Coordinates of C-alpha atoms and ligand atoms in Angstrom, one line a residue:
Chain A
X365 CA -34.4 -4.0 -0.6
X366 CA -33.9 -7.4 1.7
X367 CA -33.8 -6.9 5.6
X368 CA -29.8 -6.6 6.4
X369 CA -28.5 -8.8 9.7
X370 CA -25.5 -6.6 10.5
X371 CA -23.1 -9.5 11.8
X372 CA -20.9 -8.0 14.5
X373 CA -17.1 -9.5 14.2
X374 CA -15.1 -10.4 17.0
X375 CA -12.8 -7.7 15.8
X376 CA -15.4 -4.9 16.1
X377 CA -16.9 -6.2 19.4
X378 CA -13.4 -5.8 21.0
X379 CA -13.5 -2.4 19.6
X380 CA -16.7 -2.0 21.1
X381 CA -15.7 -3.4 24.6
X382 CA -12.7 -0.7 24.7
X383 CA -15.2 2.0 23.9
X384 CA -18.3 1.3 26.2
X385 CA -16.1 0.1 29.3
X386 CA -14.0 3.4 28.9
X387 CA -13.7 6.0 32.0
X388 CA -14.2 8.6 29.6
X389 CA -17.2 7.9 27.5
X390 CA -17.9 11.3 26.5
X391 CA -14.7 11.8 24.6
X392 CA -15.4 8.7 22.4
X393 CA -18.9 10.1 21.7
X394 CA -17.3 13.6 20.8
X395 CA -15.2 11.9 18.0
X396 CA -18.3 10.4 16.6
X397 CA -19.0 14.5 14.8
X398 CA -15.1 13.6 13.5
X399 CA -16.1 12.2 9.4
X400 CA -14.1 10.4 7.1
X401 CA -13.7 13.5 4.9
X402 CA -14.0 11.0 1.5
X403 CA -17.0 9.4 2.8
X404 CA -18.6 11.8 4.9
X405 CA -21.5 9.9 6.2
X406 CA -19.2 7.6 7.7
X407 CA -17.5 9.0 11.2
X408 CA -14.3 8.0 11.7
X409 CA -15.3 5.1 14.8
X410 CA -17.9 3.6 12.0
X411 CA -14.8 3.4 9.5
X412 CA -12.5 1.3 12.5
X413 CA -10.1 4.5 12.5
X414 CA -10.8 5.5 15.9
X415 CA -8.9 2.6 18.2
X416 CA -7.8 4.5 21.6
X417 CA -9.5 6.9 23.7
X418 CA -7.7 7.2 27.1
X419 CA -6.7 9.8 30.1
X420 CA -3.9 10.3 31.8
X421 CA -3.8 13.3 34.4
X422 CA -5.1 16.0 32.2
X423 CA -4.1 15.1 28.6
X424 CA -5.9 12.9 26.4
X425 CA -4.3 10.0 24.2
X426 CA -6.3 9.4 20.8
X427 CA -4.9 6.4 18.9
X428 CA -6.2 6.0 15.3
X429 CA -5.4 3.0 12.6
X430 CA -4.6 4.5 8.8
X431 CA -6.8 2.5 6.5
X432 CA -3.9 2.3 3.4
X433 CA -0.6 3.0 3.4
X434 CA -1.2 6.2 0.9
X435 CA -4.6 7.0 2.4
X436 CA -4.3 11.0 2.2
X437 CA -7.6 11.5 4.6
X438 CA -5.3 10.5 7.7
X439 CA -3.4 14.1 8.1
X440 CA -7.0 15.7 7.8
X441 CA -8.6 13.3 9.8
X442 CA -5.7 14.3 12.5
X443 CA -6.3 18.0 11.8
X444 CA -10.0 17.5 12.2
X445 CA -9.9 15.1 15.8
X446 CA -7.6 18.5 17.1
X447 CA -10.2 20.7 16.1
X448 CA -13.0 19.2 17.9
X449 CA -11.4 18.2 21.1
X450 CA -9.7 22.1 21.2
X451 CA -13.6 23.4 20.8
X452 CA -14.8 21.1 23.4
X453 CA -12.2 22.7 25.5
X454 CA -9.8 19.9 25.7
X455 CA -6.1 21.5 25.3
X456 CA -3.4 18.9 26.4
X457 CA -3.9 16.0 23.6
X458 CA -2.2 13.6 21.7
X459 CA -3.1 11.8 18.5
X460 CA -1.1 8.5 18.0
X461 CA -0.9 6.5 14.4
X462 CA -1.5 3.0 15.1
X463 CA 0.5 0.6 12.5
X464 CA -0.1 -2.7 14.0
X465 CA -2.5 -4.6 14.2
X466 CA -3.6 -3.2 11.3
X467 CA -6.6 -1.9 10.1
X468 CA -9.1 -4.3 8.8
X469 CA -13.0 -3.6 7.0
X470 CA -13.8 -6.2 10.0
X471 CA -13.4 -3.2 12.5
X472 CA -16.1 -0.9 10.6
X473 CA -19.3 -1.0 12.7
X474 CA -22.7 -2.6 12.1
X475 CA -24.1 1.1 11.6
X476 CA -21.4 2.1 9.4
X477 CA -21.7 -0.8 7.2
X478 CA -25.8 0.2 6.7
X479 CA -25.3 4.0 6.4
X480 CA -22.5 3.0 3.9
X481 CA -24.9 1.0 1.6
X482 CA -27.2 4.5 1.7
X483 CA -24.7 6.4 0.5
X484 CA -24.6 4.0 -2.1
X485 CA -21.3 2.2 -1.4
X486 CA -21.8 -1.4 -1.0
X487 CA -20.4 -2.6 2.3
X488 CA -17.6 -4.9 2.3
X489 CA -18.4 -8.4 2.2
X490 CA -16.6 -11.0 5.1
X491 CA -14.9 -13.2 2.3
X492 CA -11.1 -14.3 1.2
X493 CA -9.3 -11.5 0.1
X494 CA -12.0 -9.7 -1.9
X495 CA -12.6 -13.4 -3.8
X496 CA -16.2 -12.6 -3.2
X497 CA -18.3 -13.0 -6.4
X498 CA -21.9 -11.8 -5.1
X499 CA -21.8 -7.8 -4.2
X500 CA -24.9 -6.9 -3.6
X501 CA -25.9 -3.7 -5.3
X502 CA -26.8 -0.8 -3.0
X503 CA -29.0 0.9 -5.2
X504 CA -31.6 -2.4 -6.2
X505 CA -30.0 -5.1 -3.9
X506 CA -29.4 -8.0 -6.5
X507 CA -26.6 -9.5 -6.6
X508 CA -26.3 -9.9 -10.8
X509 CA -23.4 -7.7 -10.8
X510 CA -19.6 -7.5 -12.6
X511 CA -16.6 -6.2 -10.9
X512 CA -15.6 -3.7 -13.6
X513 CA -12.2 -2.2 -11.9
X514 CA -10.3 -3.4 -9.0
X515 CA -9.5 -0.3 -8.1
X516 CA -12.3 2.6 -7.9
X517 CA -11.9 6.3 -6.9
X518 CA -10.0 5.6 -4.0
X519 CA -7.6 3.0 -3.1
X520 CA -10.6 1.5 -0.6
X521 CA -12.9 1.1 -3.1
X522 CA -13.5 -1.0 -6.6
X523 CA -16.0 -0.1 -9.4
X524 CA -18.5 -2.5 -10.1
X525 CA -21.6 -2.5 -11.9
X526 CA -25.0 -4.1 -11.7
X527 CA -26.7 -6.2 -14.2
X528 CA -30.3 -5.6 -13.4
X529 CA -30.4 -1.6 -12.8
X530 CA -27.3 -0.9 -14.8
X531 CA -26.1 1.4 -12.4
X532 CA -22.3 1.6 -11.7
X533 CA -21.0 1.6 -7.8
X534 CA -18.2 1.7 -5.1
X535 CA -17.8 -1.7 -3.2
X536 CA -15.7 -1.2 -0.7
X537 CA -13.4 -3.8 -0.5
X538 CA -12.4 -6.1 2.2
X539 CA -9.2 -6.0 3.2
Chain B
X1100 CA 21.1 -13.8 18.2
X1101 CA 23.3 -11.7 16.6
X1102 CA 23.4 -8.3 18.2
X1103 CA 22.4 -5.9 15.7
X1104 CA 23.3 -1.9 16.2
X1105 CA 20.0 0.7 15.3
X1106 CA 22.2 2.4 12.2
X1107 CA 21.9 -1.2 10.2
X1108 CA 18.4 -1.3 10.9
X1109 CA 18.1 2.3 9.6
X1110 CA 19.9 1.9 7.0
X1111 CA 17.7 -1.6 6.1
X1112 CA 14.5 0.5 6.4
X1113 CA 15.8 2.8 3.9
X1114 CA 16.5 0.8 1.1
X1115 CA 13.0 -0.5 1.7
X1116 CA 12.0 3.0 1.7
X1117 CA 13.9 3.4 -1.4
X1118 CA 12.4 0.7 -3.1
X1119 CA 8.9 1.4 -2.3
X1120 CA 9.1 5.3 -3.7
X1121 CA 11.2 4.9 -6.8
X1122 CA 8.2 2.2 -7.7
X1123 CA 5.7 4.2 -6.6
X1124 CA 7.0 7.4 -8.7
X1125 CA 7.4 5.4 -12.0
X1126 CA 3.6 4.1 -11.6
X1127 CA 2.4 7.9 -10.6
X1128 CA 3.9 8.8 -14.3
X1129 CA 1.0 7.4 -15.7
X1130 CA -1.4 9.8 -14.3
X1131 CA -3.7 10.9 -16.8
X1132 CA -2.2 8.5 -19.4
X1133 CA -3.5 5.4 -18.6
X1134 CA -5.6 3.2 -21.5
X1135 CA -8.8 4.4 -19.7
X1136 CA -10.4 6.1 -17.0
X1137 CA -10.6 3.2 -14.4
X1138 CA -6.9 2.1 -15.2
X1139 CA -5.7 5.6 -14.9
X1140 CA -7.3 5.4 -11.3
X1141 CA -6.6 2.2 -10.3
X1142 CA -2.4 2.8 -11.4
X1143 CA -2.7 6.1 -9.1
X1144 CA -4.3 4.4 -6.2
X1145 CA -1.3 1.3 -6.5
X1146 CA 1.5 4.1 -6.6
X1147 CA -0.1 5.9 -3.3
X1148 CA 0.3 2.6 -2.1
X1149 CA 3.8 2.4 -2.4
X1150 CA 4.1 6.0 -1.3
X1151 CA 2.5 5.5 1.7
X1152 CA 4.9 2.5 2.6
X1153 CA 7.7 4.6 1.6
X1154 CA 6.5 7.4 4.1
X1155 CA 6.8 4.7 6.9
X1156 CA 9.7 3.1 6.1
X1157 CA 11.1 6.6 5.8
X1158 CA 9.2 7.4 9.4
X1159 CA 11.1 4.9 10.8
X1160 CA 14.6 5.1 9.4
X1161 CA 13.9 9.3 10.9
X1162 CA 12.9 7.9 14.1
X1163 CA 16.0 5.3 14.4
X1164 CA 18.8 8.1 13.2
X1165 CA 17.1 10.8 15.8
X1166 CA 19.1 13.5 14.2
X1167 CA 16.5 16.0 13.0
X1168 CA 15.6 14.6 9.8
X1169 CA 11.9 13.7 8.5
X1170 CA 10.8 11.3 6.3
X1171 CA 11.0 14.4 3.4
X1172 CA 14.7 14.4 4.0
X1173 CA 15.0 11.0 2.8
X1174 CA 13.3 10.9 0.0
X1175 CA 14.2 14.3 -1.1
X1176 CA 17.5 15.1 0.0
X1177 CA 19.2 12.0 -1.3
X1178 CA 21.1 11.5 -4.6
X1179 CA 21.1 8.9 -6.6
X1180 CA 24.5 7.6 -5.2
X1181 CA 22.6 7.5 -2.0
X1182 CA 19.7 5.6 -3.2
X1183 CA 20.2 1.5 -2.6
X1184 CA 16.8 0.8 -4.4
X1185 CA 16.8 -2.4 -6.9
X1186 CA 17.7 -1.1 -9.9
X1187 CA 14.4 -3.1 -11.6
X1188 CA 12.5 -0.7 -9.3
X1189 CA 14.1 2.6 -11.6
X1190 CA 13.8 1.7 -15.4
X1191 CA 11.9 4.3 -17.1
X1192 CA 7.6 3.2 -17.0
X1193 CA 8.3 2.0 -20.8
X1194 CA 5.0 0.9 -22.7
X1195 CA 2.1 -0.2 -20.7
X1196 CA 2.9 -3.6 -21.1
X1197 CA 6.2 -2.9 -19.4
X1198 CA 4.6 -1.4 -17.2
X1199 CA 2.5 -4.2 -16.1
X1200 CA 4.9 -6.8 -16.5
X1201 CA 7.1 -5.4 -14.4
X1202 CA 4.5 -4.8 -11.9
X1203 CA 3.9 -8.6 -12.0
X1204 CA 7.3 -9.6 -11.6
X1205 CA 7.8 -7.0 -8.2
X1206 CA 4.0 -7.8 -6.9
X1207 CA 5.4 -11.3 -6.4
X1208 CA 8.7 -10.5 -5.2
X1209 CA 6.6 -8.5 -2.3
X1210 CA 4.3 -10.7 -1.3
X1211 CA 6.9 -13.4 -0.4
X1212 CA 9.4 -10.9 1.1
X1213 CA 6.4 -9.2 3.2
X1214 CA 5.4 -12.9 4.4
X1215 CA 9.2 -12.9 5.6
X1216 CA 9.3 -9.6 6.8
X1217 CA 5.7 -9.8 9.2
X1218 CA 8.2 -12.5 11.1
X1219 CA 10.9 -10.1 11.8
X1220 CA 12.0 -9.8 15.9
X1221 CA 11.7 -6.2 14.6
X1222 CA 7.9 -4.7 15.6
X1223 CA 7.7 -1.7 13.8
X1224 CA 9.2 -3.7 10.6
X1225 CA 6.6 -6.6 11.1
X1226 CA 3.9 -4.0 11.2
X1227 CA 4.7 -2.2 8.0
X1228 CA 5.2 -5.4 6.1
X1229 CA 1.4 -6.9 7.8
X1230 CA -0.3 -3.7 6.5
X1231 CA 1.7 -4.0 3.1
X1232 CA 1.1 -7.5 2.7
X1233 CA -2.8 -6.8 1.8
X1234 CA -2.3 -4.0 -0.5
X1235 CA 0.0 -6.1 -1.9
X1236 CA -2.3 -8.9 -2.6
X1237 CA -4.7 -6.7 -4.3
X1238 CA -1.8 -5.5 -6.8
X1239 CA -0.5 -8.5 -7.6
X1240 CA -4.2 -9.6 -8.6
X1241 CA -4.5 -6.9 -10.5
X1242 CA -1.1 -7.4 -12.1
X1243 CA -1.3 -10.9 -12.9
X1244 CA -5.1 -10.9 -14.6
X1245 CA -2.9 -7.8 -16.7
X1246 CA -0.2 -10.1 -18.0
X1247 CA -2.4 -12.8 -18.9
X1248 CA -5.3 -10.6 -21.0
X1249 CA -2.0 -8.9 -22.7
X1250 CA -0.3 -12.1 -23.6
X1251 CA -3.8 -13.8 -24.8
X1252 CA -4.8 -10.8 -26.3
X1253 CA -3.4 -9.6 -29.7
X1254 CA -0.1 -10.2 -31.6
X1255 CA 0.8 -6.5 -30.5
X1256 CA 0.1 -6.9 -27.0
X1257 CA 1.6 -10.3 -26.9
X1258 CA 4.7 -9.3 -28.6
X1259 CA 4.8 -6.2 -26.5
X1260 CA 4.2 -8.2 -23.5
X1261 CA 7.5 -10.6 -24.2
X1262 CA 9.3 -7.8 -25.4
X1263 CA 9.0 -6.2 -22.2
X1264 CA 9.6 -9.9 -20.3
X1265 CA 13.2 -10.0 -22.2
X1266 CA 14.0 -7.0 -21.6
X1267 CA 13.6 -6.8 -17.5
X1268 CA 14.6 -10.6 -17.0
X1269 CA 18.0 -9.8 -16.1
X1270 CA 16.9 -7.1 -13.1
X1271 CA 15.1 -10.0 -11.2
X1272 CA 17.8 -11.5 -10.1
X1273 CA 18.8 -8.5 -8.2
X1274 CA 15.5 -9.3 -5.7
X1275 CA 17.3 -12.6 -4.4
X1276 CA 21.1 -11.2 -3.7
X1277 CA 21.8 -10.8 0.3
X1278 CA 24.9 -8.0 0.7
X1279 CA 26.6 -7.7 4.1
X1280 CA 23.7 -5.7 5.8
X1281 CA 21.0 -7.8 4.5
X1282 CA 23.3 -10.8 5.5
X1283 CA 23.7 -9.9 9.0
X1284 CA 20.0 -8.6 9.7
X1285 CA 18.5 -11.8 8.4
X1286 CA 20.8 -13.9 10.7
X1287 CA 19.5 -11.9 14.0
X1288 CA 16.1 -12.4 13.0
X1289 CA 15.3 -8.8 11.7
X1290 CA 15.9 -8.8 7.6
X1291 CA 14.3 -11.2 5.4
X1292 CA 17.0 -14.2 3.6
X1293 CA 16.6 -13.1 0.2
X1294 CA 18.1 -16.1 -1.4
X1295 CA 15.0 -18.2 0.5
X1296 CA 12.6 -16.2 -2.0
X1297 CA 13.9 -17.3 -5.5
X1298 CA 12.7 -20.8 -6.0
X1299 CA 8.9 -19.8 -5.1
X1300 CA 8.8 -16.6 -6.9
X1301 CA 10.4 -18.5 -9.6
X1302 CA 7.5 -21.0 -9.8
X1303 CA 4.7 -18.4 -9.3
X1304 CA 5.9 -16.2 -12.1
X1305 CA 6.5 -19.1 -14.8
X1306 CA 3.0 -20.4 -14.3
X1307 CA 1.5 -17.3 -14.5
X1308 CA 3.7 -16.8 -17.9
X1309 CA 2.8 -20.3 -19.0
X1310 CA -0.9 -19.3 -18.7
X1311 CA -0.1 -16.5 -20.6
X1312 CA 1.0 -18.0 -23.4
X1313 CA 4.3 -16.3 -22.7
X1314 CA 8.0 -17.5 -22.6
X1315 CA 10.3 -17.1 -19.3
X1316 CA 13.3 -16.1 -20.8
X1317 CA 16.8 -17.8 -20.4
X1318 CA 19.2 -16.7 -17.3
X1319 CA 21.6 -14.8 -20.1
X1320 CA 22.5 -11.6 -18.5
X1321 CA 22.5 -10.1 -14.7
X1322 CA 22.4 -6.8 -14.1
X1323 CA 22.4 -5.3 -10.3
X1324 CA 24.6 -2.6 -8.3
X1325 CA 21.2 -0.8 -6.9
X1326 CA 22.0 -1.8 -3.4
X1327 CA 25.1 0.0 -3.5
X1328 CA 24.3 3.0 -4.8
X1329 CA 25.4 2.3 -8.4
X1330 CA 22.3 3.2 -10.6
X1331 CA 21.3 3.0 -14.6
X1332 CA 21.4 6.9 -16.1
X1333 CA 17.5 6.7 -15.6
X1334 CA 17.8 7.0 -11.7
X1335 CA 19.2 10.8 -11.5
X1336 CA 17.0 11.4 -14.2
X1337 CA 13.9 10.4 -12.3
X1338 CA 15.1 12.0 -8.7
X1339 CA 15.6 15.5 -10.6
X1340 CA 12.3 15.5 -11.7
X1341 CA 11.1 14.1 -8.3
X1342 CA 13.1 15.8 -6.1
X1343 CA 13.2 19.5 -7.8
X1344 CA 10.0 21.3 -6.2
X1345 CA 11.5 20.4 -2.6
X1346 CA 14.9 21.3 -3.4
X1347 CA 13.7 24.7 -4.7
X1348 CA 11.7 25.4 -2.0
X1349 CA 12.9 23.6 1.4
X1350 CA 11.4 23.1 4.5
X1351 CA 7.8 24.4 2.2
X1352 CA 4.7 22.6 3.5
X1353 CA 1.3 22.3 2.0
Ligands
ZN2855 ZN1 -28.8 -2.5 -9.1

C-alpha cells in the first residue's frame, strides 16, 4: 500500500485548536475510550462527534454533532459519554446535541481517517458532493474500482467494489 | 419584519415534521422487499433520513409549545385530521417505480425548499434545513439515476415508470401552494415562498424526464387539502398502522 499524507482541513484544525488550548485537557482525552459503537475503532473525537468540552463551576458541558439526521448511534453514544464521565467520577454533566454547523467528514481526524482504512473502510475523499470517481480500495490500494450502491450498511457509508482484488467495501462518504 | 408569534412557528415546524415522517414511513414499507439486497438497504437508510428530520422538526415544535409534550406526542398522538403533510407525501408506496418516481419528484422539491429554508431569520430552522440539505443531495442522486435506468430500461419498467408519472402529477402542485401561515412566515423572513420554487423544480424534473425518455404529463387535474388536515383514505390507514404500538402502550420506552 502507497504512503498516505493525512491532509488536516481547516475544519478539523479548528477542532483541534478548541481541544489542545482547552483548561480541561483531561476530560477531552477521557472521551477518546468513548467509540462510535458502528465503527468501533473509530472514537467518537476521530469521527468529528465530539465538538465541546467545557467547565463551569463543577459541571461539565459536552457538546456533540449527530452525523445524519436518522443516525441511531447518537442515543448510545450519549448513554456511553455518561457512563465514562460517571466512572471517572464526574457527577454534574451535560451532554448537548449540536445541529448547526453541521457535521461534516471534514471534521474526522487525520488518525481517524488511517485507522478507518484498517478497518477496511475507505476514508472519505475531499471532493464535490461524493462526485469523486477514484476510491481507493483499502484492502489493495488501487483505485480501479465501481461504486456498486449509494447507499451501504449504514446511511454513512456506500458499497463499492474493487476491480483488481475483487473485494467489495464501505467508502465512507463525504458529506 | 413582520412580527411573527412562537405558535405559527410551531405549527410551521410541524407540518415539516409531518411531511418528513409520513415520507419516511412509506419508504420504511419496503424493508425487506426491495429488488435486492443493496436497494433494500439503501431505501431503509433514506427513510431514517427522513425520520431523523422528522424527530427534529418534531424536537422543535416540543420545545416552542413548552407544554409537556415530546417529539413521540407528535408523531404518535395526532390523527389524521391533525396531520397537514402534502398529501403526495401519503399515497400508498405503489410499485417500485412509484416508488422511485415519486421519490424523484419530492428529492427535488427538497432540495430547493432546504436552499430556502438554510436562509430563514429562524436559527434552529436554518440548521435543520443545512443538515437536511446534504442528505438530501444524496437522495435525489440516487432517485434521479432510478428514473432514468427505469424509463431506458424495458417496456415494463418504462410503462410502469409513466404510469406512475400520470398518476402523481396532479399531487405536485400541492408543493408550490402558500396558505395563510406559510404566507405570513415567509413575509417575516422565517418560511420559505413556496410559489418561488415551481418554475426551477419544474425545469429540473422535465429534463431529467426528457433524458428518460419519459413524458411530463399535461396540468389536467389538482389535487391538494393536506395542509389542512383533509387527507386521501390512505392517510388513517397508514397512521393506524404507524401509530398502534405507541397507542397501546404509552409513555413505553425502549
Ligand atoms: Zn482491492
Amino acid at each position: 500500500m502507497t504512503d498516505i499524507i493525512p491532509l488536516v482541513s481547516a475544519a478539523y484544525s479548528d477542532r483541534l485548536s478548541r481541544r489542545t488550548e482547552s483548561a480541561i485537557p483531561e476530560v477531552w482525552n477521557l472521551l477518546d475510550e468513548v467509540k462510535d459503537p458502528e465503527i468501533p475503532a473509530l472514537s467518537i473525537w476521530d469521527l468529528g462527534v465530539l465538538n465541546g468540552v467545557e467547565q463551569q463551576d463543577d459541571e461539565i458541558f459536552i457538546s456533540i454533532t449527530p452525523t445524519y439526521s436518522g443516525c441511531p448511534a447518537m442515543g448510545t453514544i450519549s448513554d456511553d459519554i455518561g457512563r465514562v464521565l460517571s466512572q471517572s467520577g464526574y457527577s454534574r454533566f451535560s451532554i448537548k446535541l449540536l445541529l448547526a454547523p453541521a457535521w461534516t467528514t471534514d471534521w474526522m481526524s487525520p488518525e481517524g481517517r488511517i485507522k478507518l482504512r484498517e478497518y477496511g473502510i475507505a476514508p472519505p475523499e475531499n471532493c464535490q458532493q461524493g462526485a469523486c470517481q477514484k476510491i481507493a480500495c483499502p484492502h489493495c490500494g488501487s483505485t480501479n474500482t465501481e461504486t456498486i450502491s449509494e447507499f451501504g450498511s449504514t446511511a454513512c457509508k456506500a458499497l463499492h467494489r474493487c476491480q483488481d482484488c475483487d473485494e467489495p467495501f464501505d467508502y465512507f462518504k463525504s458529506i | 419584519m413582520a412580527e411573527v408569534n412562537k405558535q405559527a412557528i410551531q405549527d410551521y415546524a410541524t407540518r415539516l415534521g409531518d411531511d418528513a415522517v409520513v415520507i419516511g414511513h412509506r419508504v420504511s414499507e419496503w424493508c425487506s422487499k426491495g429488488p435486492f439486497l443493496e436497494e433494500d438497504l439503501a431505501l431503509q437508510n433514506v427513510a431514517l433520513d427522513f425520520i431523523g428530520r422528522a424527530r427534529m422538526f418534531y424536537s422543535y415544535a416540543a420545545e416552542l409549545a413548552n407544554d409537556g409534550r415530546k417529539e413521540d406526542d407528535f408523531a404518535y398522538m395526532r390523527d389524521h385530521r391533525e396531520y397537514q403533510n402534502l398529501l403526495l407525501m401519503e399515497l400508498p408506496r405503489g410499485d417500485f417505480a412509484y416508488t422511485m418516481v415519486r421519490q424523484l419528484l419530492v428529492d427535488v422539491f427538497n432540495l430547493y425548499y432546504l436552499e430556502q429554508l438554510q436562509q430563514s431569520s429562524d436559527e434552529t430552522l436554518s440548521a435543520i434545513a443545512g443538515k437536511a440539505i446534504k442528505e438530501t443531495r444524496y437522495h435525489l442522486r440516487r432517485s434521479s439515476e432510478w428514473v432514468l435506468r427505469l424509463g431506458l430500461g424495458t417496456e415494463e419498467s418504462k410503462k410502469r415508470a409513466q404510469t406512475a408519472l400520470d398518476d402523481l402529477w396532479g399531487f405536485t402542485h400541492e408543493m408550490f401552494d402558500l396558505d395563510a401561515l406559510e404566507q405570513q412566515l415567509a413575509d417575516a423572513g422565517i418560511g420559505v415562498d413556496n410559489t418561488s420554487l415551481q418554475a426551477a423544480w419544474t425545469t429540473q424534473v422535465k429534463s431529467i424526464l426528457e433524458e428518460a425518455t419519459l413524458i411530463p404529463p399535461e396540468d389536467e387535474w389538482k389535487v391538494k387539502g393536506g395542509r389542512e388536515g383533509y387527507h386521501t383514505e390512505f392517510l388513517g390507514q397508514m397512521l393506524n398502522e404507524m401509530q398502534c404500538v405507541h397507542r397501546a402502550n404509552p409513555g413505553l420506552e425502549w
